[in-house]
Short mmCIF file of C-alpha atoms in Angstrom, two decimals:
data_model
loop_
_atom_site.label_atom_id
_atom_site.label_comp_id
_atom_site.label_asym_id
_atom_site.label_seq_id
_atom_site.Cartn_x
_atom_site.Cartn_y
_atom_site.Cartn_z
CA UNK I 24 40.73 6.21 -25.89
CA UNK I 25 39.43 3.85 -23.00
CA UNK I 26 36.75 4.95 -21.09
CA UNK I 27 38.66 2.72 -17.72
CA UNK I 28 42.19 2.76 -17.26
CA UNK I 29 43.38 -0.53 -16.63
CA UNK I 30 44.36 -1.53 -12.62
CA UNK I 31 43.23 -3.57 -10.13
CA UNK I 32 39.40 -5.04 -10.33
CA UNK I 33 38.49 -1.78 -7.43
CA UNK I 34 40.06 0.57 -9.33
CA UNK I 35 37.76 -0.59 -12.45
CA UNK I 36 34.56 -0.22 -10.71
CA UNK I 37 35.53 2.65 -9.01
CA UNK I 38 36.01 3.83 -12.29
CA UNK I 39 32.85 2.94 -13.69
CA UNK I 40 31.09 4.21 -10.24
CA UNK I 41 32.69 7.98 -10.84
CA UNK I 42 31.67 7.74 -14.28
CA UNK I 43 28.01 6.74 -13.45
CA UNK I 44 27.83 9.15 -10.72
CA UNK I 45 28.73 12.14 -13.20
CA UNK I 46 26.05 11.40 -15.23
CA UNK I 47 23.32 11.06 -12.76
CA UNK I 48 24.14 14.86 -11.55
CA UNK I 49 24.54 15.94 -15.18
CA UNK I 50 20.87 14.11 -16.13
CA UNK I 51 18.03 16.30 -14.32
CA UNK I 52 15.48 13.27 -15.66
CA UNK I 53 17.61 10.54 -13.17
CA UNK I 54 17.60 13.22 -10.42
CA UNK I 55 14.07 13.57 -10.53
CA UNK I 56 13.08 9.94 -10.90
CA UNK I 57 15.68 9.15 -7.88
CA UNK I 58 14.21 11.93 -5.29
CA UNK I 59 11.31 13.51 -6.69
CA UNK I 60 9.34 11.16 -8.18
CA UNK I 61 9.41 8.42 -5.25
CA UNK I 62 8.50 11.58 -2.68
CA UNK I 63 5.47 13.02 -5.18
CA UNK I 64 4.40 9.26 -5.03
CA UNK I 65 4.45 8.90 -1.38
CA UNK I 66 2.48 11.54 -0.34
CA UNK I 67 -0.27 11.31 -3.49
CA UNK I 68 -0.81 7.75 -2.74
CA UNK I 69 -0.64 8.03 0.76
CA UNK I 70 -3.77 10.41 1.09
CA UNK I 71 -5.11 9.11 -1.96
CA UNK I 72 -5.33 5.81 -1.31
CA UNK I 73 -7.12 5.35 2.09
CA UNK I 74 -9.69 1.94 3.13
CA UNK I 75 -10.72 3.81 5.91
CA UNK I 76 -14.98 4.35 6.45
CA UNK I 77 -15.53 7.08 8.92
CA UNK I 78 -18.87 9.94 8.98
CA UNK I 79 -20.74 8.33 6.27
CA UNK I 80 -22.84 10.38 5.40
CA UNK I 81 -26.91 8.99 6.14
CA UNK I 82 -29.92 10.02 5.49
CA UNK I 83 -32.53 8.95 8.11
CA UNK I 84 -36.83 9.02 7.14
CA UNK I 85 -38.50 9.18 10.52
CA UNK I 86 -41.69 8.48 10.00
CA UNK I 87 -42.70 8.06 13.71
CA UNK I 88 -42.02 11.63 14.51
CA UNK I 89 -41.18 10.28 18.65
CA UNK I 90 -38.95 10.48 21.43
CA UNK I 91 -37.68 6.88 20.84
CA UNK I 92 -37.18 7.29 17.36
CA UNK I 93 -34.75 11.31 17.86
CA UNK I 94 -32.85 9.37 20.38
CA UNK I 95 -31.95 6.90 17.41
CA UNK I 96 -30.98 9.50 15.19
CA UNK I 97 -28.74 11.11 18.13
CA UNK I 98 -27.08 7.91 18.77
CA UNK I 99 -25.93 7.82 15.44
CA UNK I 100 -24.99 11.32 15.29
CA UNK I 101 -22.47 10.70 18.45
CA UNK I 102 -21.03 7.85 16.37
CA UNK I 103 -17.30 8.88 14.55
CA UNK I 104 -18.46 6.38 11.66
CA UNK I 105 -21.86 8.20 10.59
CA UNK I 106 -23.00 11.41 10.34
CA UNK I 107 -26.71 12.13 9.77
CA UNK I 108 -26.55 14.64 6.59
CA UNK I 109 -30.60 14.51 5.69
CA UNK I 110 -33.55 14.67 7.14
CA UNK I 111 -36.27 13.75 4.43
CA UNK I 112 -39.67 13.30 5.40
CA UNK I 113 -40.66 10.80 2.93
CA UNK I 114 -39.17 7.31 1.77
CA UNK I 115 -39.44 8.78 -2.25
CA UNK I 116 -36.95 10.97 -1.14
CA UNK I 117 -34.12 8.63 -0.70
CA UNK I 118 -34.19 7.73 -4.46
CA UNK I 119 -32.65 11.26 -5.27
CA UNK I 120 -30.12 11.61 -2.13
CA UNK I 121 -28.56 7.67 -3.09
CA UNK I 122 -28.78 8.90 -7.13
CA UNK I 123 -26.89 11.65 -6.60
CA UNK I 124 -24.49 10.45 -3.86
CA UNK I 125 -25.12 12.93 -1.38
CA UNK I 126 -25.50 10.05 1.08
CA UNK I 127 -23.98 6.37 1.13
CA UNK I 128 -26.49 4.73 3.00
CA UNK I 129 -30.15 5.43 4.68
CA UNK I 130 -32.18 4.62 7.76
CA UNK I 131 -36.42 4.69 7.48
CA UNK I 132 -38.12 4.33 11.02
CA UNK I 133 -41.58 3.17 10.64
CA UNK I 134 -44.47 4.61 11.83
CA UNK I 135 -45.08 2.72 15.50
CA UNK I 136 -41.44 2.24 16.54
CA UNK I 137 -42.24 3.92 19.98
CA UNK I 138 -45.33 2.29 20.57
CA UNK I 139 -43.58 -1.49 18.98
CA UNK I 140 -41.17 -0.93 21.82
CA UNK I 141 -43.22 -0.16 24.59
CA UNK I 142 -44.77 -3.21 23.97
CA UNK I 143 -41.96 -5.36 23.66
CA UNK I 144 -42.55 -6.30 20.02
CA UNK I 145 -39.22 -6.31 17.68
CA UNK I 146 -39.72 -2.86 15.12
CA UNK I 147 -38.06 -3.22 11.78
CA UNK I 148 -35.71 -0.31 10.88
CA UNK I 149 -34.89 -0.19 7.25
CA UNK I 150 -31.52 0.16 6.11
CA UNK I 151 -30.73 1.20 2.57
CA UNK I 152 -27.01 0.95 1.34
CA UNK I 153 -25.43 2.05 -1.77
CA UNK I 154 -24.07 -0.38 -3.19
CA UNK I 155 -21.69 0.97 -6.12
CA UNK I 156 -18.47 0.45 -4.13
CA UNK I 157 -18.91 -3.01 -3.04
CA UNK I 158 -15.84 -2.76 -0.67
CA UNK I 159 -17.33 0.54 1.00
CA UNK I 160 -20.93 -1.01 1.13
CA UNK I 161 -19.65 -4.09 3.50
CA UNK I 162 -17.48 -1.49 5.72
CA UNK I 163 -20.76 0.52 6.37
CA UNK I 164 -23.10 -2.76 6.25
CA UNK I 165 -20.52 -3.99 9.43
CA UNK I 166 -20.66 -0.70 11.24
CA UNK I 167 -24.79 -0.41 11.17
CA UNK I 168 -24.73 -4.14 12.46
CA UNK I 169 -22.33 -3.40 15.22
CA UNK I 170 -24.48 -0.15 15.71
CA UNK I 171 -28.06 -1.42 15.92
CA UNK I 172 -26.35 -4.85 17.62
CA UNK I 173 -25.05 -2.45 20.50
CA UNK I 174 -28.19 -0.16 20.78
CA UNK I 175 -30.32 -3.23 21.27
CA UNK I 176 -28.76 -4.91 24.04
CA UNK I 177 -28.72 -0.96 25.75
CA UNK I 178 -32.44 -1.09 25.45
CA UNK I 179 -32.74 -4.52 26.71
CA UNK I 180 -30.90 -3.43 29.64
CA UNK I 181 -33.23 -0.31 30.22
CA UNK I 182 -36.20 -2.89 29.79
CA UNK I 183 -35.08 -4.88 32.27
CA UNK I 184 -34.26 -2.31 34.71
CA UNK I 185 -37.99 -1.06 33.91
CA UNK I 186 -38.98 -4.64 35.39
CA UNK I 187 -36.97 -5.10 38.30
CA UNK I 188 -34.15 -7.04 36.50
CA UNK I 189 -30.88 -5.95 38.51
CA UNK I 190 -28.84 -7.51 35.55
CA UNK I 191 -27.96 -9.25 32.32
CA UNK I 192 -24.95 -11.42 31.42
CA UNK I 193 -24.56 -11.82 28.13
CA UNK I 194 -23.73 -14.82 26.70
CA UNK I 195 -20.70 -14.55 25.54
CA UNK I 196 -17.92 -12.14 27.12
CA UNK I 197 -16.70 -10.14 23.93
CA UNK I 198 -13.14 -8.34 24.68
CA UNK I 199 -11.23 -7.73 21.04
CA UNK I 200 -7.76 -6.52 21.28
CA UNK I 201 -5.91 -5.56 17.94
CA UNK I 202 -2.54 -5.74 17.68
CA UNK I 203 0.37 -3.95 15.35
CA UNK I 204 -2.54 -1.20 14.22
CA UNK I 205 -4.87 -1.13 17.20
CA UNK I 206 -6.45 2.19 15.39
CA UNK I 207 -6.97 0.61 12.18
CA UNK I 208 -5.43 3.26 9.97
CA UNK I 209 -5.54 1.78 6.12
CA UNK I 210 -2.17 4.32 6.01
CA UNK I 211 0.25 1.74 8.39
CA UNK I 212 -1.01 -1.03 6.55
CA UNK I 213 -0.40 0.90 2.76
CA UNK I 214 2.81 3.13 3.68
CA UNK I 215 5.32 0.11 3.84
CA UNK I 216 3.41 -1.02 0.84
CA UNK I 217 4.23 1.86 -1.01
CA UNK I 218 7.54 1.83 -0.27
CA UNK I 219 8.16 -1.83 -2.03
CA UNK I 220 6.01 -0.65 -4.95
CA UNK I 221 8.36 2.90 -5.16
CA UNK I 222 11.53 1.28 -4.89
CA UNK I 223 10.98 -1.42 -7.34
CA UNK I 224 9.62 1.06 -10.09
CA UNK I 225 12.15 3.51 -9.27
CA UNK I 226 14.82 0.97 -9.22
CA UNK I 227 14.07 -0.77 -12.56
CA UNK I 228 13.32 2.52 -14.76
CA UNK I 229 16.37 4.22 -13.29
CA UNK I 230 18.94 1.57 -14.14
CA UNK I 231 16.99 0.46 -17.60
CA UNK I 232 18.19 3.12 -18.89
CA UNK I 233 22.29 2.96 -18.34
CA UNK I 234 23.27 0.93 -20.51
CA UNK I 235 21.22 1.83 -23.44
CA UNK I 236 22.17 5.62 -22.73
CA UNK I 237 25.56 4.31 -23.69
CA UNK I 238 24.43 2.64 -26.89
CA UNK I 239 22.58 5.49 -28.07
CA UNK I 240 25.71 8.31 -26.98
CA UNK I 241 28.46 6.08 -28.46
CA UNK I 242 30.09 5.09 -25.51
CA UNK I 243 29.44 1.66 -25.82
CA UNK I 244 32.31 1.05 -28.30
CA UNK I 245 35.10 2.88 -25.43
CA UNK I 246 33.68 0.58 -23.10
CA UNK I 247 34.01 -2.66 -25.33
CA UNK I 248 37.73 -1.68 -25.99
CA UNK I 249 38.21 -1.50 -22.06
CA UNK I 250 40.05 -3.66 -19.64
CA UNK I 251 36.12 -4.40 -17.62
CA UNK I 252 34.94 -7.42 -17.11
CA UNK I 253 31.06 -7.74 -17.07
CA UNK I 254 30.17 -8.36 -13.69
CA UNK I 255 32.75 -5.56 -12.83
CA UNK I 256 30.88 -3.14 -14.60
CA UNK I 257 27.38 -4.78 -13.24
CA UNK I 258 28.73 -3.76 -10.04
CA UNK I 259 29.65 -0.17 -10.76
CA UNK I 260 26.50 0.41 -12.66
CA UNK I 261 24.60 -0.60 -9.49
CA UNK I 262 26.74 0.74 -6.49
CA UNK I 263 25.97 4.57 -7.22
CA UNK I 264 22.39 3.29 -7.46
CA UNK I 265 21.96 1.44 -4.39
CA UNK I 266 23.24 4.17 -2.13
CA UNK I 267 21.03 7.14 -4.06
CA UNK I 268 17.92 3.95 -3.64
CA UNK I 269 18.97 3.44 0.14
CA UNK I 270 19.28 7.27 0.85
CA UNK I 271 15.81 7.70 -0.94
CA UNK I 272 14.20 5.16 1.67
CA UNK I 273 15.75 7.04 4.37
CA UNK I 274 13.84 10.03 3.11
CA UNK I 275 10.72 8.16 2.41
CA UNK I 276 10.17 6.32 5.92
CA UNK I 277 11.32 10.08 7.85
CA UNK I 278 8.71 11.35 5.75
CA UNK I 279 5.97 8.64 6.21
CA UNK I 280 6.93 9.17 10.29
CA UNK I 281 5.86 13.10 9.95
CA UNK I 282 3.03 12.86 7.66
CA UNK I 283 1.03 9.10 8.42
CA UNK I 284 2.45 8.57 11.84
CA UNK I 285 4.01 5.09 10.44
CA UNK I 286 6.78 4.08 13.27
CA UNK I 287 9.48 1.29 12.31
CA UNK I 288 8.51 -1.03 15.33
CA UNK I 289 11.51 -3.50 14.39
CA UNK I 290 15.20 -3.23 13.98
CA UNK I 291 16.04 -0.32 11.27
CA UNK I 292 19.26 -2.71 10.37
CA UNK I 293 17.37 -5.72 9.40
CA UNK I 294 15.10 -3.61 7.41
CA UNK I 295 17.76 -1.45 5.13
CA UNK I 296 19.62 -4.93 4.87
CA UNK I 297 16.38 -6.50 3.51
CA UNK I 298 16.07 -3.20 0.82
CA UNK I 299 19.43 -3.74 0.27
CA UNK I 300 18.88 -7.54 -0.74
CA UNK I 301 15.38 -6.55 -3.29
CA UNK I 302 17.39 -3.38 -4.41
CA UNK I 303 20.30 -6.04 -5.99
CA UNK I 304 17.27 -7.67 -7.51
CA UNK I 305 15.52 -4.66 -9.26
CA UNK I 306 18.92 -2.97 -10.00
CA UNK I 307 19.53 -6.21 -11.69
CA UNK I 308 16.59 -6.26 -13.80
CA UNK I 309 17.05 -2.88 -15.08
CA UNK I 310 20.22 -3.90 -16.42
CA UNK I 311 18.57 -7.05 -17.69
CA UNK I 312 15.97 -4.47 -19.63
CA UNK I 313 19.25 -1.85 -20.30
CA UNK I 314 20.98 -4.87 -21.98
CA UNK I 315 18.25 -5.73 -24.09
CA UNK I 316 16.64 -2.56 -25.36
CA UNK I 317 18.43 -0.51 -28.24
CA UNK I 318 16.34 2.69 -27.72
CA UNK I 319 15.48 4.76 -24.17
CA UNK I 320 11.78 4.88 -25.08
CA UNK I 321 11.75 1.05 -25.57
CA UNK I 322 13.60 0.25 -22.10
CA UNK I 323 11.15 2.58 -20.54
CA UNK I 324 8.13 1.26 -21.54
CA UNK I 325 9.48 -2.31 -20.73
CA UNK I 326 10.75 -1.44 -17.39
CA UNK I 327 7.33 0.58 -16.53
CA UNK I 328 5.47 -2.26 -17.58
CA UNK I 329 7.22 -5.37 -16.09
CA UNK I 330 6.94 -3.54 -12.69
CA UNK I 331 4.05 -1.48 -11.91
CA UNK I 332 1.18 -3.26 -13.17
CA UNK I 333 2.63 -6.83 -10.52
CA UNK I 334 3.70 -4.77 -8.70
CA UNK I 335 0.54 -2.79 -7.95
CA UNK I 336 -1.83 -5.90 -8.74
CA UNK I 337 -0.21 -8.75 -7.26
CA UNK I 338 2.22 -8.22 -4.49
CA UNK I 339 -0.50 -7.18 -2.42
CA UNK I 340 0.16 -3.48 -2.14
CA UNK I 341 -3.52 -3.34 -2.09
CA UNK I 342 -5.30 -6.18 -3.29
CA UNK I 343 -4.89 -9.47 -0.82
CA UNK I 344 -3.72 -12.34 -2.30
CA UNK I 345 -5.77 -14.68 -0.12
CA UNK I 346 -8.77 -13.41 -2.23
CA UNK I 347 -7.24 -13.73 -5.35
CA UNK I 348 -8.18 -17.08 -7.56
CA UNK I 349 -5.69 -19.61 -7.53
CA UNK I 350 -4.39 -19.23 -10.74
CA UNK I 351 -3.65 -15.60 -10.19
CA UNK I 352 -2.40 -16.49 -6.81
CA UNK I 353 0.29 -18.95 -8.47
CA UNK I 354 1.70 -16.20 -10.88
CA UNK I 355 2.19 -13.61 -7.38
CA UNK I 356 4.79 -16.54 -6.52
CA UNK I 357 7.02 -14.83 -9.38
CA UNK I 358 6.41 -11.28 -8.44
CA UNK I 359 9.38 -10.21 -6.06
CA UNK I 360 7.69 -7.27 -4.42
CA UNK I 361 5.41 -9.80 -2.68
CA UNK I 362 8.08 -10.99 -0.54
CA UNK I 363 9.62 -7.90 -0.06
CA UNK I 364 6.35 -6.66 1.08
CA UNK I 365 6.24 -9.49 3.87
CA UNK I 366 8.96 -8.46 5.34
CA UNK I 367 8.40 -4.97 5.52
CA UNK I 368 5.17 -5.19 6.96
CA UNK I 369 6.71 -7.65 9.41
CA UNK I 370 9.48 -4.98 10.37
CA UNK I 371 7.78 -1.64 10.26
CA UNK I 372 4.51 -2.99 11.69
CA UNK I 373 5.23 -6.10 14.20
CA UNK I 374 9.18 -5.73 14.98
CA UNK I 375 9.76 -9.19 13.28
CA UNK I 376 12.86 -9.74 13.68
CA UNK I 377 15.12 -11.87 11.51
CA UNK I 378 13.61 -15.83 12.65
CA UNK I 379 10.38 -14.25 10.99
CA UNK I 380 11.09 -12.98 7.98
CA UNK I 381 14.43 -15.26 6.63
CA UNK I 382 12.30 -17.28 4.05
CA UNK I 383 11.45 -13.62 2.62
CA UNK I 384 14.92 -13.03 2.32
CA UNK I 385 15.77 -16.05 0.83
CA UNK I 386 13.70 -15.60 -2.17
CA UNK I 387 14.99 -12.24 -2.50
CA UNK I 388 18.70 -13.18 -2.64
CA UNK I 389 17.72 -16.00 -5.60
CA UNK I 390 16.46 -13.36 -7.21
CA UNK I 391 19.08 -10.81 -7.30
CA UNK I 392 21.36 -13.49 -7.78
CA UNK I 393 19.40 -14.73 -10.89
CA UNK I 394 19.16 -11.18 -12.13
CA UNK I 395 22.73 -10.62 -12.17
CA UNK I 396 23.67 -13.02 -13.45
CA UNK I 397 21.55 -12.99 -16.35
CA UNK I 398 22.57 -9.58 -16.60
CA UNK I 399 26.31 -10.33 -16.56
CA UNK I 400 25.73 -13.18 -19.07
CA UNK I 401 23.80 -10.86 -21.58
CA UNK I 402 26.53 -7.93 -21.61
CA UNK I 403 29.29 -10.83 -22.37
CA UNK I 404 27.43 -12.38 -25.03
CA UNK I 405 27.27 -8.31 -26.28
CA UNK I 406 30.61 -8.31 -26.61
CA UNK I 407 32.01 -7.40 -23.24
#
């Protein structure tokens, strides 16, 4: 007996939407991956995965035992970026604190620094950084450059005042002003991030495995004998889909509001209209994968590894593209979530509106339209 009752082209996908939608509440495993999973991987990846430097942890040698040299070691202690953990009295020390990690970086203060200042001459502080996390090591490098940079010109200025000096200009009037993340969180910069690299592993791995489910249950066979046309049953495979995908994002930008403080600063139209657009495209190239893959376990591991490793690599989620080598910045042309990821940013972050971000969405429509209809073609050719 036919799986869909002949009728109009609605009533067909309407149909096939019912039919999907019965066996998403039946199967626990598509509930999970639909809800669950993209909530489990908002939250461990949004504390997990955080650029931000703040109270490093420093070890500071003062070897000049003097007023000058405590009022260093306050100034950094007042500072949110450092905190001053260890005291050693010798530079041997230091090997064993950096060995063991219980600081990331160290300050020695020679013997004389009081007495180098009083006389005007320049005293070298030493600065020891641990290296191992290269990223980390240039973060902290820039803040004790700022820092020392800053506490210089305050003594110059206390100098000067010592010898009747009413003022000093500096050269250059320095007045930065960030925009779109003015406190620098590494969260509003990763959260919208996340959300492309959810949805398009979510998307895939959900839909791979629809068709193939009907291969391996024998429902193929009442589908082949049934008045559907291909794209008709593209489109109720990836209705029920969509909305579940669409709801989920709902869920995952009211819960990146409470927990990371990440506002949508642009219109909340535009943005579930772009989803909308790179949900087609993913949908699509589960059923690609679906249409392809005789076993569950095979469309899995296809779908998990077509998406997460470009995904996570080369859309620049986390890594930037700009410092990518060119050949590897040719291939993120072909990774979708790069342009999705664009125009996210752009919405959540910037309130870009649509002038900004239509390339984005251009790519994303050939795409999905390339995806479906490589879909469609495949499910004729298997007998559709």
């Amino acid at each position: 007996m036919p799986l869909i009752s002949p009728g109009t082209k609605a009533d067909r996908v309407a149909s096939v939407i019912k039919k999907e939608l019965r066996q998403i509440m039946r199967d626990k495993r598509s509930l999970g991956i639909l809800f669950f999973i993209p909530l489990f991987m908002l939250v461990m990846f949004g504390y997990a995965l955080n650029f931000d430097v703040k109270h490093t942890s420093l070890a500071v040698v003062d070897l000049d035992i003097s007023r000058e040299s405590r009022h260093l070691i306050s100034e950094f202690s007042h500072s949110e970026y450092f905190t001053v953990k260890h005291l050693p009295s010798a530079v041997n020390e230091l090997d064993h604190l950096l060995g063991s990690e219980k600081v990331r970086a160290a300050i020695v203060i020679p013997r004389g620094y009081a007495a180098d200042l009083a006389k005007g001459r320049s005293p070298t502080v030493q600065v020891i950084l641990d290296g191992v996390n290269a990223n980390a090591a240039n973060t902290i490098q820039g803040y004790l450059n700022a820092f020392f940079l800053n506490y210089s010109y305050q003594l110059t200025i206390k100098v000067a005042r010592r010898l009747g000096v009413a003022a000093i200009n500096q050269p250059i009037d320095y007045r930065p002003r960030i925009w779109f993340n003015p406190e620098l969180k590494s969260a509003k910069f990763l959260i919208p991030g996340l959300i492309g690299f959810i949805l398009m592993v979510v998307g895939v791995i959900s839909t791979s495995l629809s068709i193939v489910k009907e291969k391996e249950r024998g429902t193929m066979e009442q589908l082949l004998v049934s008045p559907i046309k291909p794209l008709e049953l593209i489109m109720g495979k990836t209705i029920p889909y969509i909305a579940i995908s669409l709801l989920s994002t709902a869920i995952i930008l009211v819960v990146g509001y409470v927990l990371f403080d990440v506002h949508v600063m642009g219109s909340l139209l535009l943005l579930f209209l772009t989803t909308f657009i790179f949900l087609l495209g993913a949908l699509g190239m589960g059923l690609l994968i679906s249409s392809i893959s005789e076993t569950q376990q095979l469309a899995f591991l296809v779908a998990v590894i077509s998406t997460i490793l470009p995904s996570f690599l080369l859309s620049g989620f986390v890594f930037s593209i700009r410092n990518m080598p060119e050949a590897i910045q040719l291939i993120t042309y072909a990774v979708p979530t790069r342009y999705y990821l664009v125009a996210l940013r752009g919405i959540i972050l910037k309130g870009a509106g649509f002038g900004a971000i239509w390339d984005q969405l251009l790519f994303l429509m050939g795409f999905a339209t390339v995806m479906l209809l490589v879909s469609a073609i495949r499910i004729k050719r298997s007998g559709l």
